[in-house]
GROMACS .gro file of C-alpha atoms in nm:
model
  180
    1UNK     CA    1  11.048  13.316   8.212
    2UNK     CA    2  10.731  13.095   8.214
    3UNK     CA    3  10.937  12.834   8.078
    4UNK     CA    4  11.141  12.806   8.327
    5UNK     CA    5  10.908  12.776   8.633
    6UNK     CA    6  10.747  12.481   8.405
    7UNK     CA    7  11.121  12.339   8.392
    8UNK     CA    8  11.161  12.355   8.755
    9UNK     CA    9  10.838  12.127   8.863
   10UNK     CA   10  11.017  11.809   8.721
   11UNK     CA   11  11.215  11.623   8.911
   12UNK     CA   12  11.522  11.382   8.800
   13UNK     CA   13  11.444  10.992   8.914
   14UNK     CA   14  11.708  10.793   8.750
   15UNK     CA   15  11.685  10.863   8.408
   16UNK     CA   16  11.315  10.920   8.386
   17UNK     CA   17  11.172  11.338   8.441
   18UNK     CA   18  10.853  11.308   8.659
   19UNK     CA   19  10.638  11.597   8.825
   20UNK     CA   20  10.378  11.685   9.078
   21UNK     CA   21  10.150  11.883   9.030
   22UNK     CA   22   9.892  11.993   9.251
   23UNK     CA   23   9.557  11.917   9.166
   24UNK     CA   24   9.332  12.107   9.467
   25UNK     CA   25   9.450  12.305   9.804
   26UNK     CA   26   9.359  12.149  10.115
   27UNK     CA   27   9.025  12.266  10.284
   28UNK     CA   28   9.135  12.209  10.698
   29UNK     CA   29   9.180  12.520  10.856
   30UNK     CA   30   9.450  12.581  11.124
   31UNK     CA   31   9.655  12.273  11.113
   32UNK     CA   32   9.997  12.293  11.127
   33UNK     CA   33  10.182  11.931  11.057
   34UNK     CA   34  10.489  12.000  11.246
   35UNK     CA   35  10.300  12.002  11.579
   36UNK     CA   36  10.083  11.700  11.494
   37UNK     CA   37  10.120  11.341  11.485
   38UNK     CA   38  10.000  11.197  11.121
   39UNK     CA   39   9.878  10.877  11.009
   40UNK     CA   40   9.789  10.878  10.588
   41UNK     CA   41   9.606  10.540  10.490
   42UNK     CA   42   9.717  10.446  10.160
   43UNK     CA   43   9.551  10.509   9.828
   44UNK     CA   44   9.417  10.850   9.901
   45UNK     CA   45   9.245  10.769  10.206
   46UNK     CA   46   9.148  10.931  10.520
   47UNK     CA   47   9.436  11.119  10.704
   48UNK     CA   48   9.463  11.095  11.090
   49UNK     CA   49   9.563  11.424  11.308
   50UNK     CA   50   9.670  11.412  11.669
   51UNK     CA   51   9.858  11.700  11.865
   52UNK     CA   52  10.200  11.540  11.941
   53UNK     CA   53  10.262  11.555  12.290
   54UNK     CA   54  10.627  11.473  12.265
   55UNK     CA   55  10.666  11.850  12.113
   56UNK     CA   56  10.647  12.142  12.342
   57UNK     CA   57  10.407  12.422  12.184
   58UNK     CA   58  10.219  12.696  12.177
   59UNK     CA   59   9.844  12.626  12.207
   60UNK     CA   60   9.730  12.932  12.000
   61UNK     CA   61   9.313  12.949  12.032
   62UNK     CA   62   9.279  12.540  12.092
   63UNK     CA   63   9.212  12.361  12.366
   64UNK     CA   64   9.443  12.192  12.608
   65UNK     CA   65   9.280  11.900  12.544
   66UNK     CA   66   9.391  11.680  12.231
   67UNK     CA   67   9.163  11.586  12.044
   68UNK     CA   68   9.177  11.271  11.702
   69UNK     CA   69   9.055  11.425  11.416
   70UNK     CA   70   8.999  11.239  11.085
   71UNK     CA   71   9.023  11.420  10.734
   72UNK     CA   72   8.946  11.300  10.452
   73UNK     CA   73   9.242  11.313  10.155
   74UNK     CA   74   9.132  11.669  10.039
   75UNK     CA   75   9.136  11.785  10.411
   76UNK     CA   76   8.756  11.789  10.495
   77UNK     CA   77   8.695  11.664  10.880
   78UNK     CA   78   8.523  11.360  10.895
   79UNK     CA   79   8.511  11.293  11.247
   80UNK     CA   80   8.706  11.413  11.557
   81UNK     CA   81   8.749  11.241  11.931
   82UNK     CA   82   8.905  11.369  12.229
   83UNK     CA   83   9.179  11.163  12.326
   84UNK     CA   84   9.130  11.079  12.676
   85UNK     CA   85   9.321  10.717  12.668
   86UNK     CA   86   9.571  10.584  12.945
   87UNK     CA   87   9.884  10.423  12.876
   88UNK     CA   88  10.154  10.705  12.811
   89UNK     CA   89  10.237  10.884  12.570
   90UNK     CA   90  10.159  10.798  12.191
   91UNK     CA   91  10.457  10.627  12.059
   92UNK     CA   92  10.265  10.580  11.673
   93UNK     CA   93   9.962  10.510  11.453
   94UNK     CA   94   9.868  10.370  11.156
   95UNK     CA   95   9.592  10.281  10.951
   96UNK     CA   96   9.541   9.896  10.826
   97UNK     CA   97   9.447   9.755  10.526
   98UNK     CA   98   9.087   9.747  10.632
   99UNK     CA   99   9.121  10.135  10.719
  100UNK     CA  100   9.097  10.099  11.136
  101UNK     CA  101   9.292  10.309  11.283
  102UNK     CA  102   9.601  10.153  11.542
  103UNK     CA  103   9.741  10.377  11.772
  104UNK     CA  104  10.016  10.219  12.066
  105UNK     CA  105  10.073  10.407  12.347
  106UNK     CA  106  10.408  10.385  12.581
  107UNK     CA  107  10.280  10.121  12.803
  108UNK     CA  108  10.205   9.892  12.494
  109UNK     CA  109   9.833   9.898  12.529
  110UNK     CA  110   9.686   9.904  12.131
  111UNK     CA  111   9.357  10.095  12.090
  112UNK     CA  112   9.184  10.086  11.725
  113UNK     CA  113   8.895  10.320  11.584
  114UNK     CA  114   8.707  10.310  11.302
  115UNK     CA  115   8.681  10.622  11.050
  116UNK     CA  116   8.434  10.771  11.250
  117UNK     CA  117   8.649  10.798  11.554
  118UNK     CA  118   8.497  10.567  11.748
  119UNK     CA  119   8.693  10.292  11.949
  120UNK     CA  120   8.663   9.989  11.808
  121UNK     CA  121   8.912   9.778  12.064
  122UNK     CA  122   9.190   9.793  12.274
  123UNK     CA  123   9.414   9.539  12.384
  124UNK     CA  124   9.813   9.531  12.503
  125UNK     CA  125  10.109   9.358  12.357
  126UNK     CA  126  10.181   9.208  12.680
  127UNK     CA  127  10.394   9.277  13.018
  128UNK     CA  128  10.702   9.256  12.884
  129UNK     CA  129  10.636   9.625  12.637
  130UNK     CA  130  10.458   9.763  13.002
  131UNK     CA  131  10.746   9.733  13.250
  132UNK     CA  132  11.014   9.832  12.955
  133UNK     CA  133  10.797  10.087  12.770
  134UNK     CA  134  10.764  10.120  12.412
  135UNK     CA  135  10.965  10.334  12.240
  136UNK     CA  136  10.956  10.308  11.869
  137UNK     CA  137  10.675  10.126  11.652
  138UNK     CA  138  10.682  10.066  11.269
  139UNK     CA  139  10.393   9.948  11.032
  140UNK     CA  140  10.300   9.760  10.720
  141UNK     CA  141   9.995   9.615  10.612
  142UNK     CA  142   9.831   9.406  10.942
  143UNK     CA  143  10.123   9.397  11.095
  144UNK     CA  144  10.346   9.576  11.355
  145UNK     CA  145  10.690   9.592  11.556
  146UNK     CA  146  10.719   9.783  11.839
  147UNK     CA  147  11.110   9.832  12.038
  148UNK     CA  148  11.153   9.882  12.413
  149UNK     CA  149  11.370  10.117  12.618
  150UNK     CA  150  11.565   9.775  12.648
  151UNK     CA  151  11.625   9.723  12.301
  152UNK     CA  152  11.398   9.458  12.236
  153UNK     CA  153  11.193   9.425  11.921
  154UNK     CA  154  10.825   9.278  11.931
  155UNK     CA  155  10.751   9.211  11.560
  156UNK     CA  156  10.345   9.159  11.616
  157UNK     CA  157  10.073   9.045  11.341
  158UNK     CA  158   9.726   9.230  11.396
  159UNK     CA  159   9.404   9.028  11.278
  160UNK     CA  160   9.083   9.211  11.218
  161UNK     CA  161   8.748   9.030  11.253
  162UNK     CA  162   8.533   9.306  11.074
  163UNK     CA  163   8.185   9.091  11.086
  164UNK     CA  164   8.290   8.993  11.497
  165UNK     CA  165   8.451   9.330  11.574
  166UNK     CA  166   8.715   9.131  11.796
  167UNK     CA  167   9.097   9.163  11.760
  168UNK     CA  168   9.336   8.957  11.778
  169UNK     CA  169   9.692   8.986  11.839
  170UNK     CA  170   9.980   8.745  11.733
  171UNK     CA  171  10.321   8.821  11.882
  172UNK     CA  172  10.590   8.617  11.773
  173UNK     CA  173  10.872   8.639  11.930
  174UNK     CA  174  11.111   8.883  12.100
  175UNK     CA  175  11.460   9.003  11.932
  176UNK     CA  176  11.723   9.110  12.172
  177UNK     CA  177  11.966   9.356  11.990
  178UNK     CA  178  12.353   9.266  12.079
  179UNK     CA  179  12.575   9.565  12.081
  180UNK     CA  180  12.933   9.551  12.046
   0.00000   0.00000   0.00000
């Protein structure tokens, strides 16, 4: 029977057998990924944890606050925050390239934090994702698009000035979806 649990852990990808195997369990305690918010940087970087607030659930033994908590890949805290930020609800976050933390809220206000949890800058993507709320946001690399409730995309370009610690924010242009 051992050979076929062996069998089992390879998986078919076009005509190629691969597996995964697991190579250590993770060491956080008490947190369950369905009720949570994730951000993973790439390359076996840090993993960011935030209570998703769009869920309704059971607060077991935690606080009511929520609170940003940064693992490392294995699961070992780094640093934790509580999130006390304005601007809605948050819509998505992701890590750059330069591992800083984005996170945009519902109003389209942008707040960034370092590994440590700290807040690095905040800034908005402008009046138009305030009075039509944000929606949807998607990531790659230093770069960004957010949708509105009106179906309007904001494809955005994020610049980080790591010596200056200033952000800068490029929008480009707005995409009006046509349904027919």
């Amino acid at each position: 029977m051992a050979g076929v649990a062996v069998a089992a852990e390879w998986q078919l990808l076009y005509n190629r057998y691969y597996r995964k195997p697991e190579l250590y369990q993770m060491q956080w305690k008490n947190v369950d990924l369905t009720r949570n918010k994730i951000a993973c940087a790439p390359f076996g970087g840090p993993i960011a944890v935030i209570r998703d607030d769009a869920k309704i659930v059971q607060l077991y033994a935690e606080s009511a606050l929520r609170k940003l908590r940064i693992f490392t890949s294995s699961g070992r805290l780094i640093s934790e925050t509580v999130w006390k930020n304005p601007g809605g609800r948050l819509i998505g976050m992701s890590w750059t390239d330069d591992l800083t933390l984005i996170c945009i809220t519902q109003d389209g206000t942008v707040y960034s934090y370092n590994i440590h949890a700290e807040l690095v800058g905040t800034f908005s993507l402008g009046k138009e994702c305030f009075d039509n709320s944000v929606v949807e946001c998607v990531f790659w690399g230093m770069a960004s698009c957010v949708s509105t409730r009106r179906l309007r995309f904001l494809p955005c370009r994020i610049l980080s000035f790591r010596r200056r610690l200033n952000w800068q924010i490029v929008i480009w242009r707005s995409f009006p979806i046509v349904l027919r």
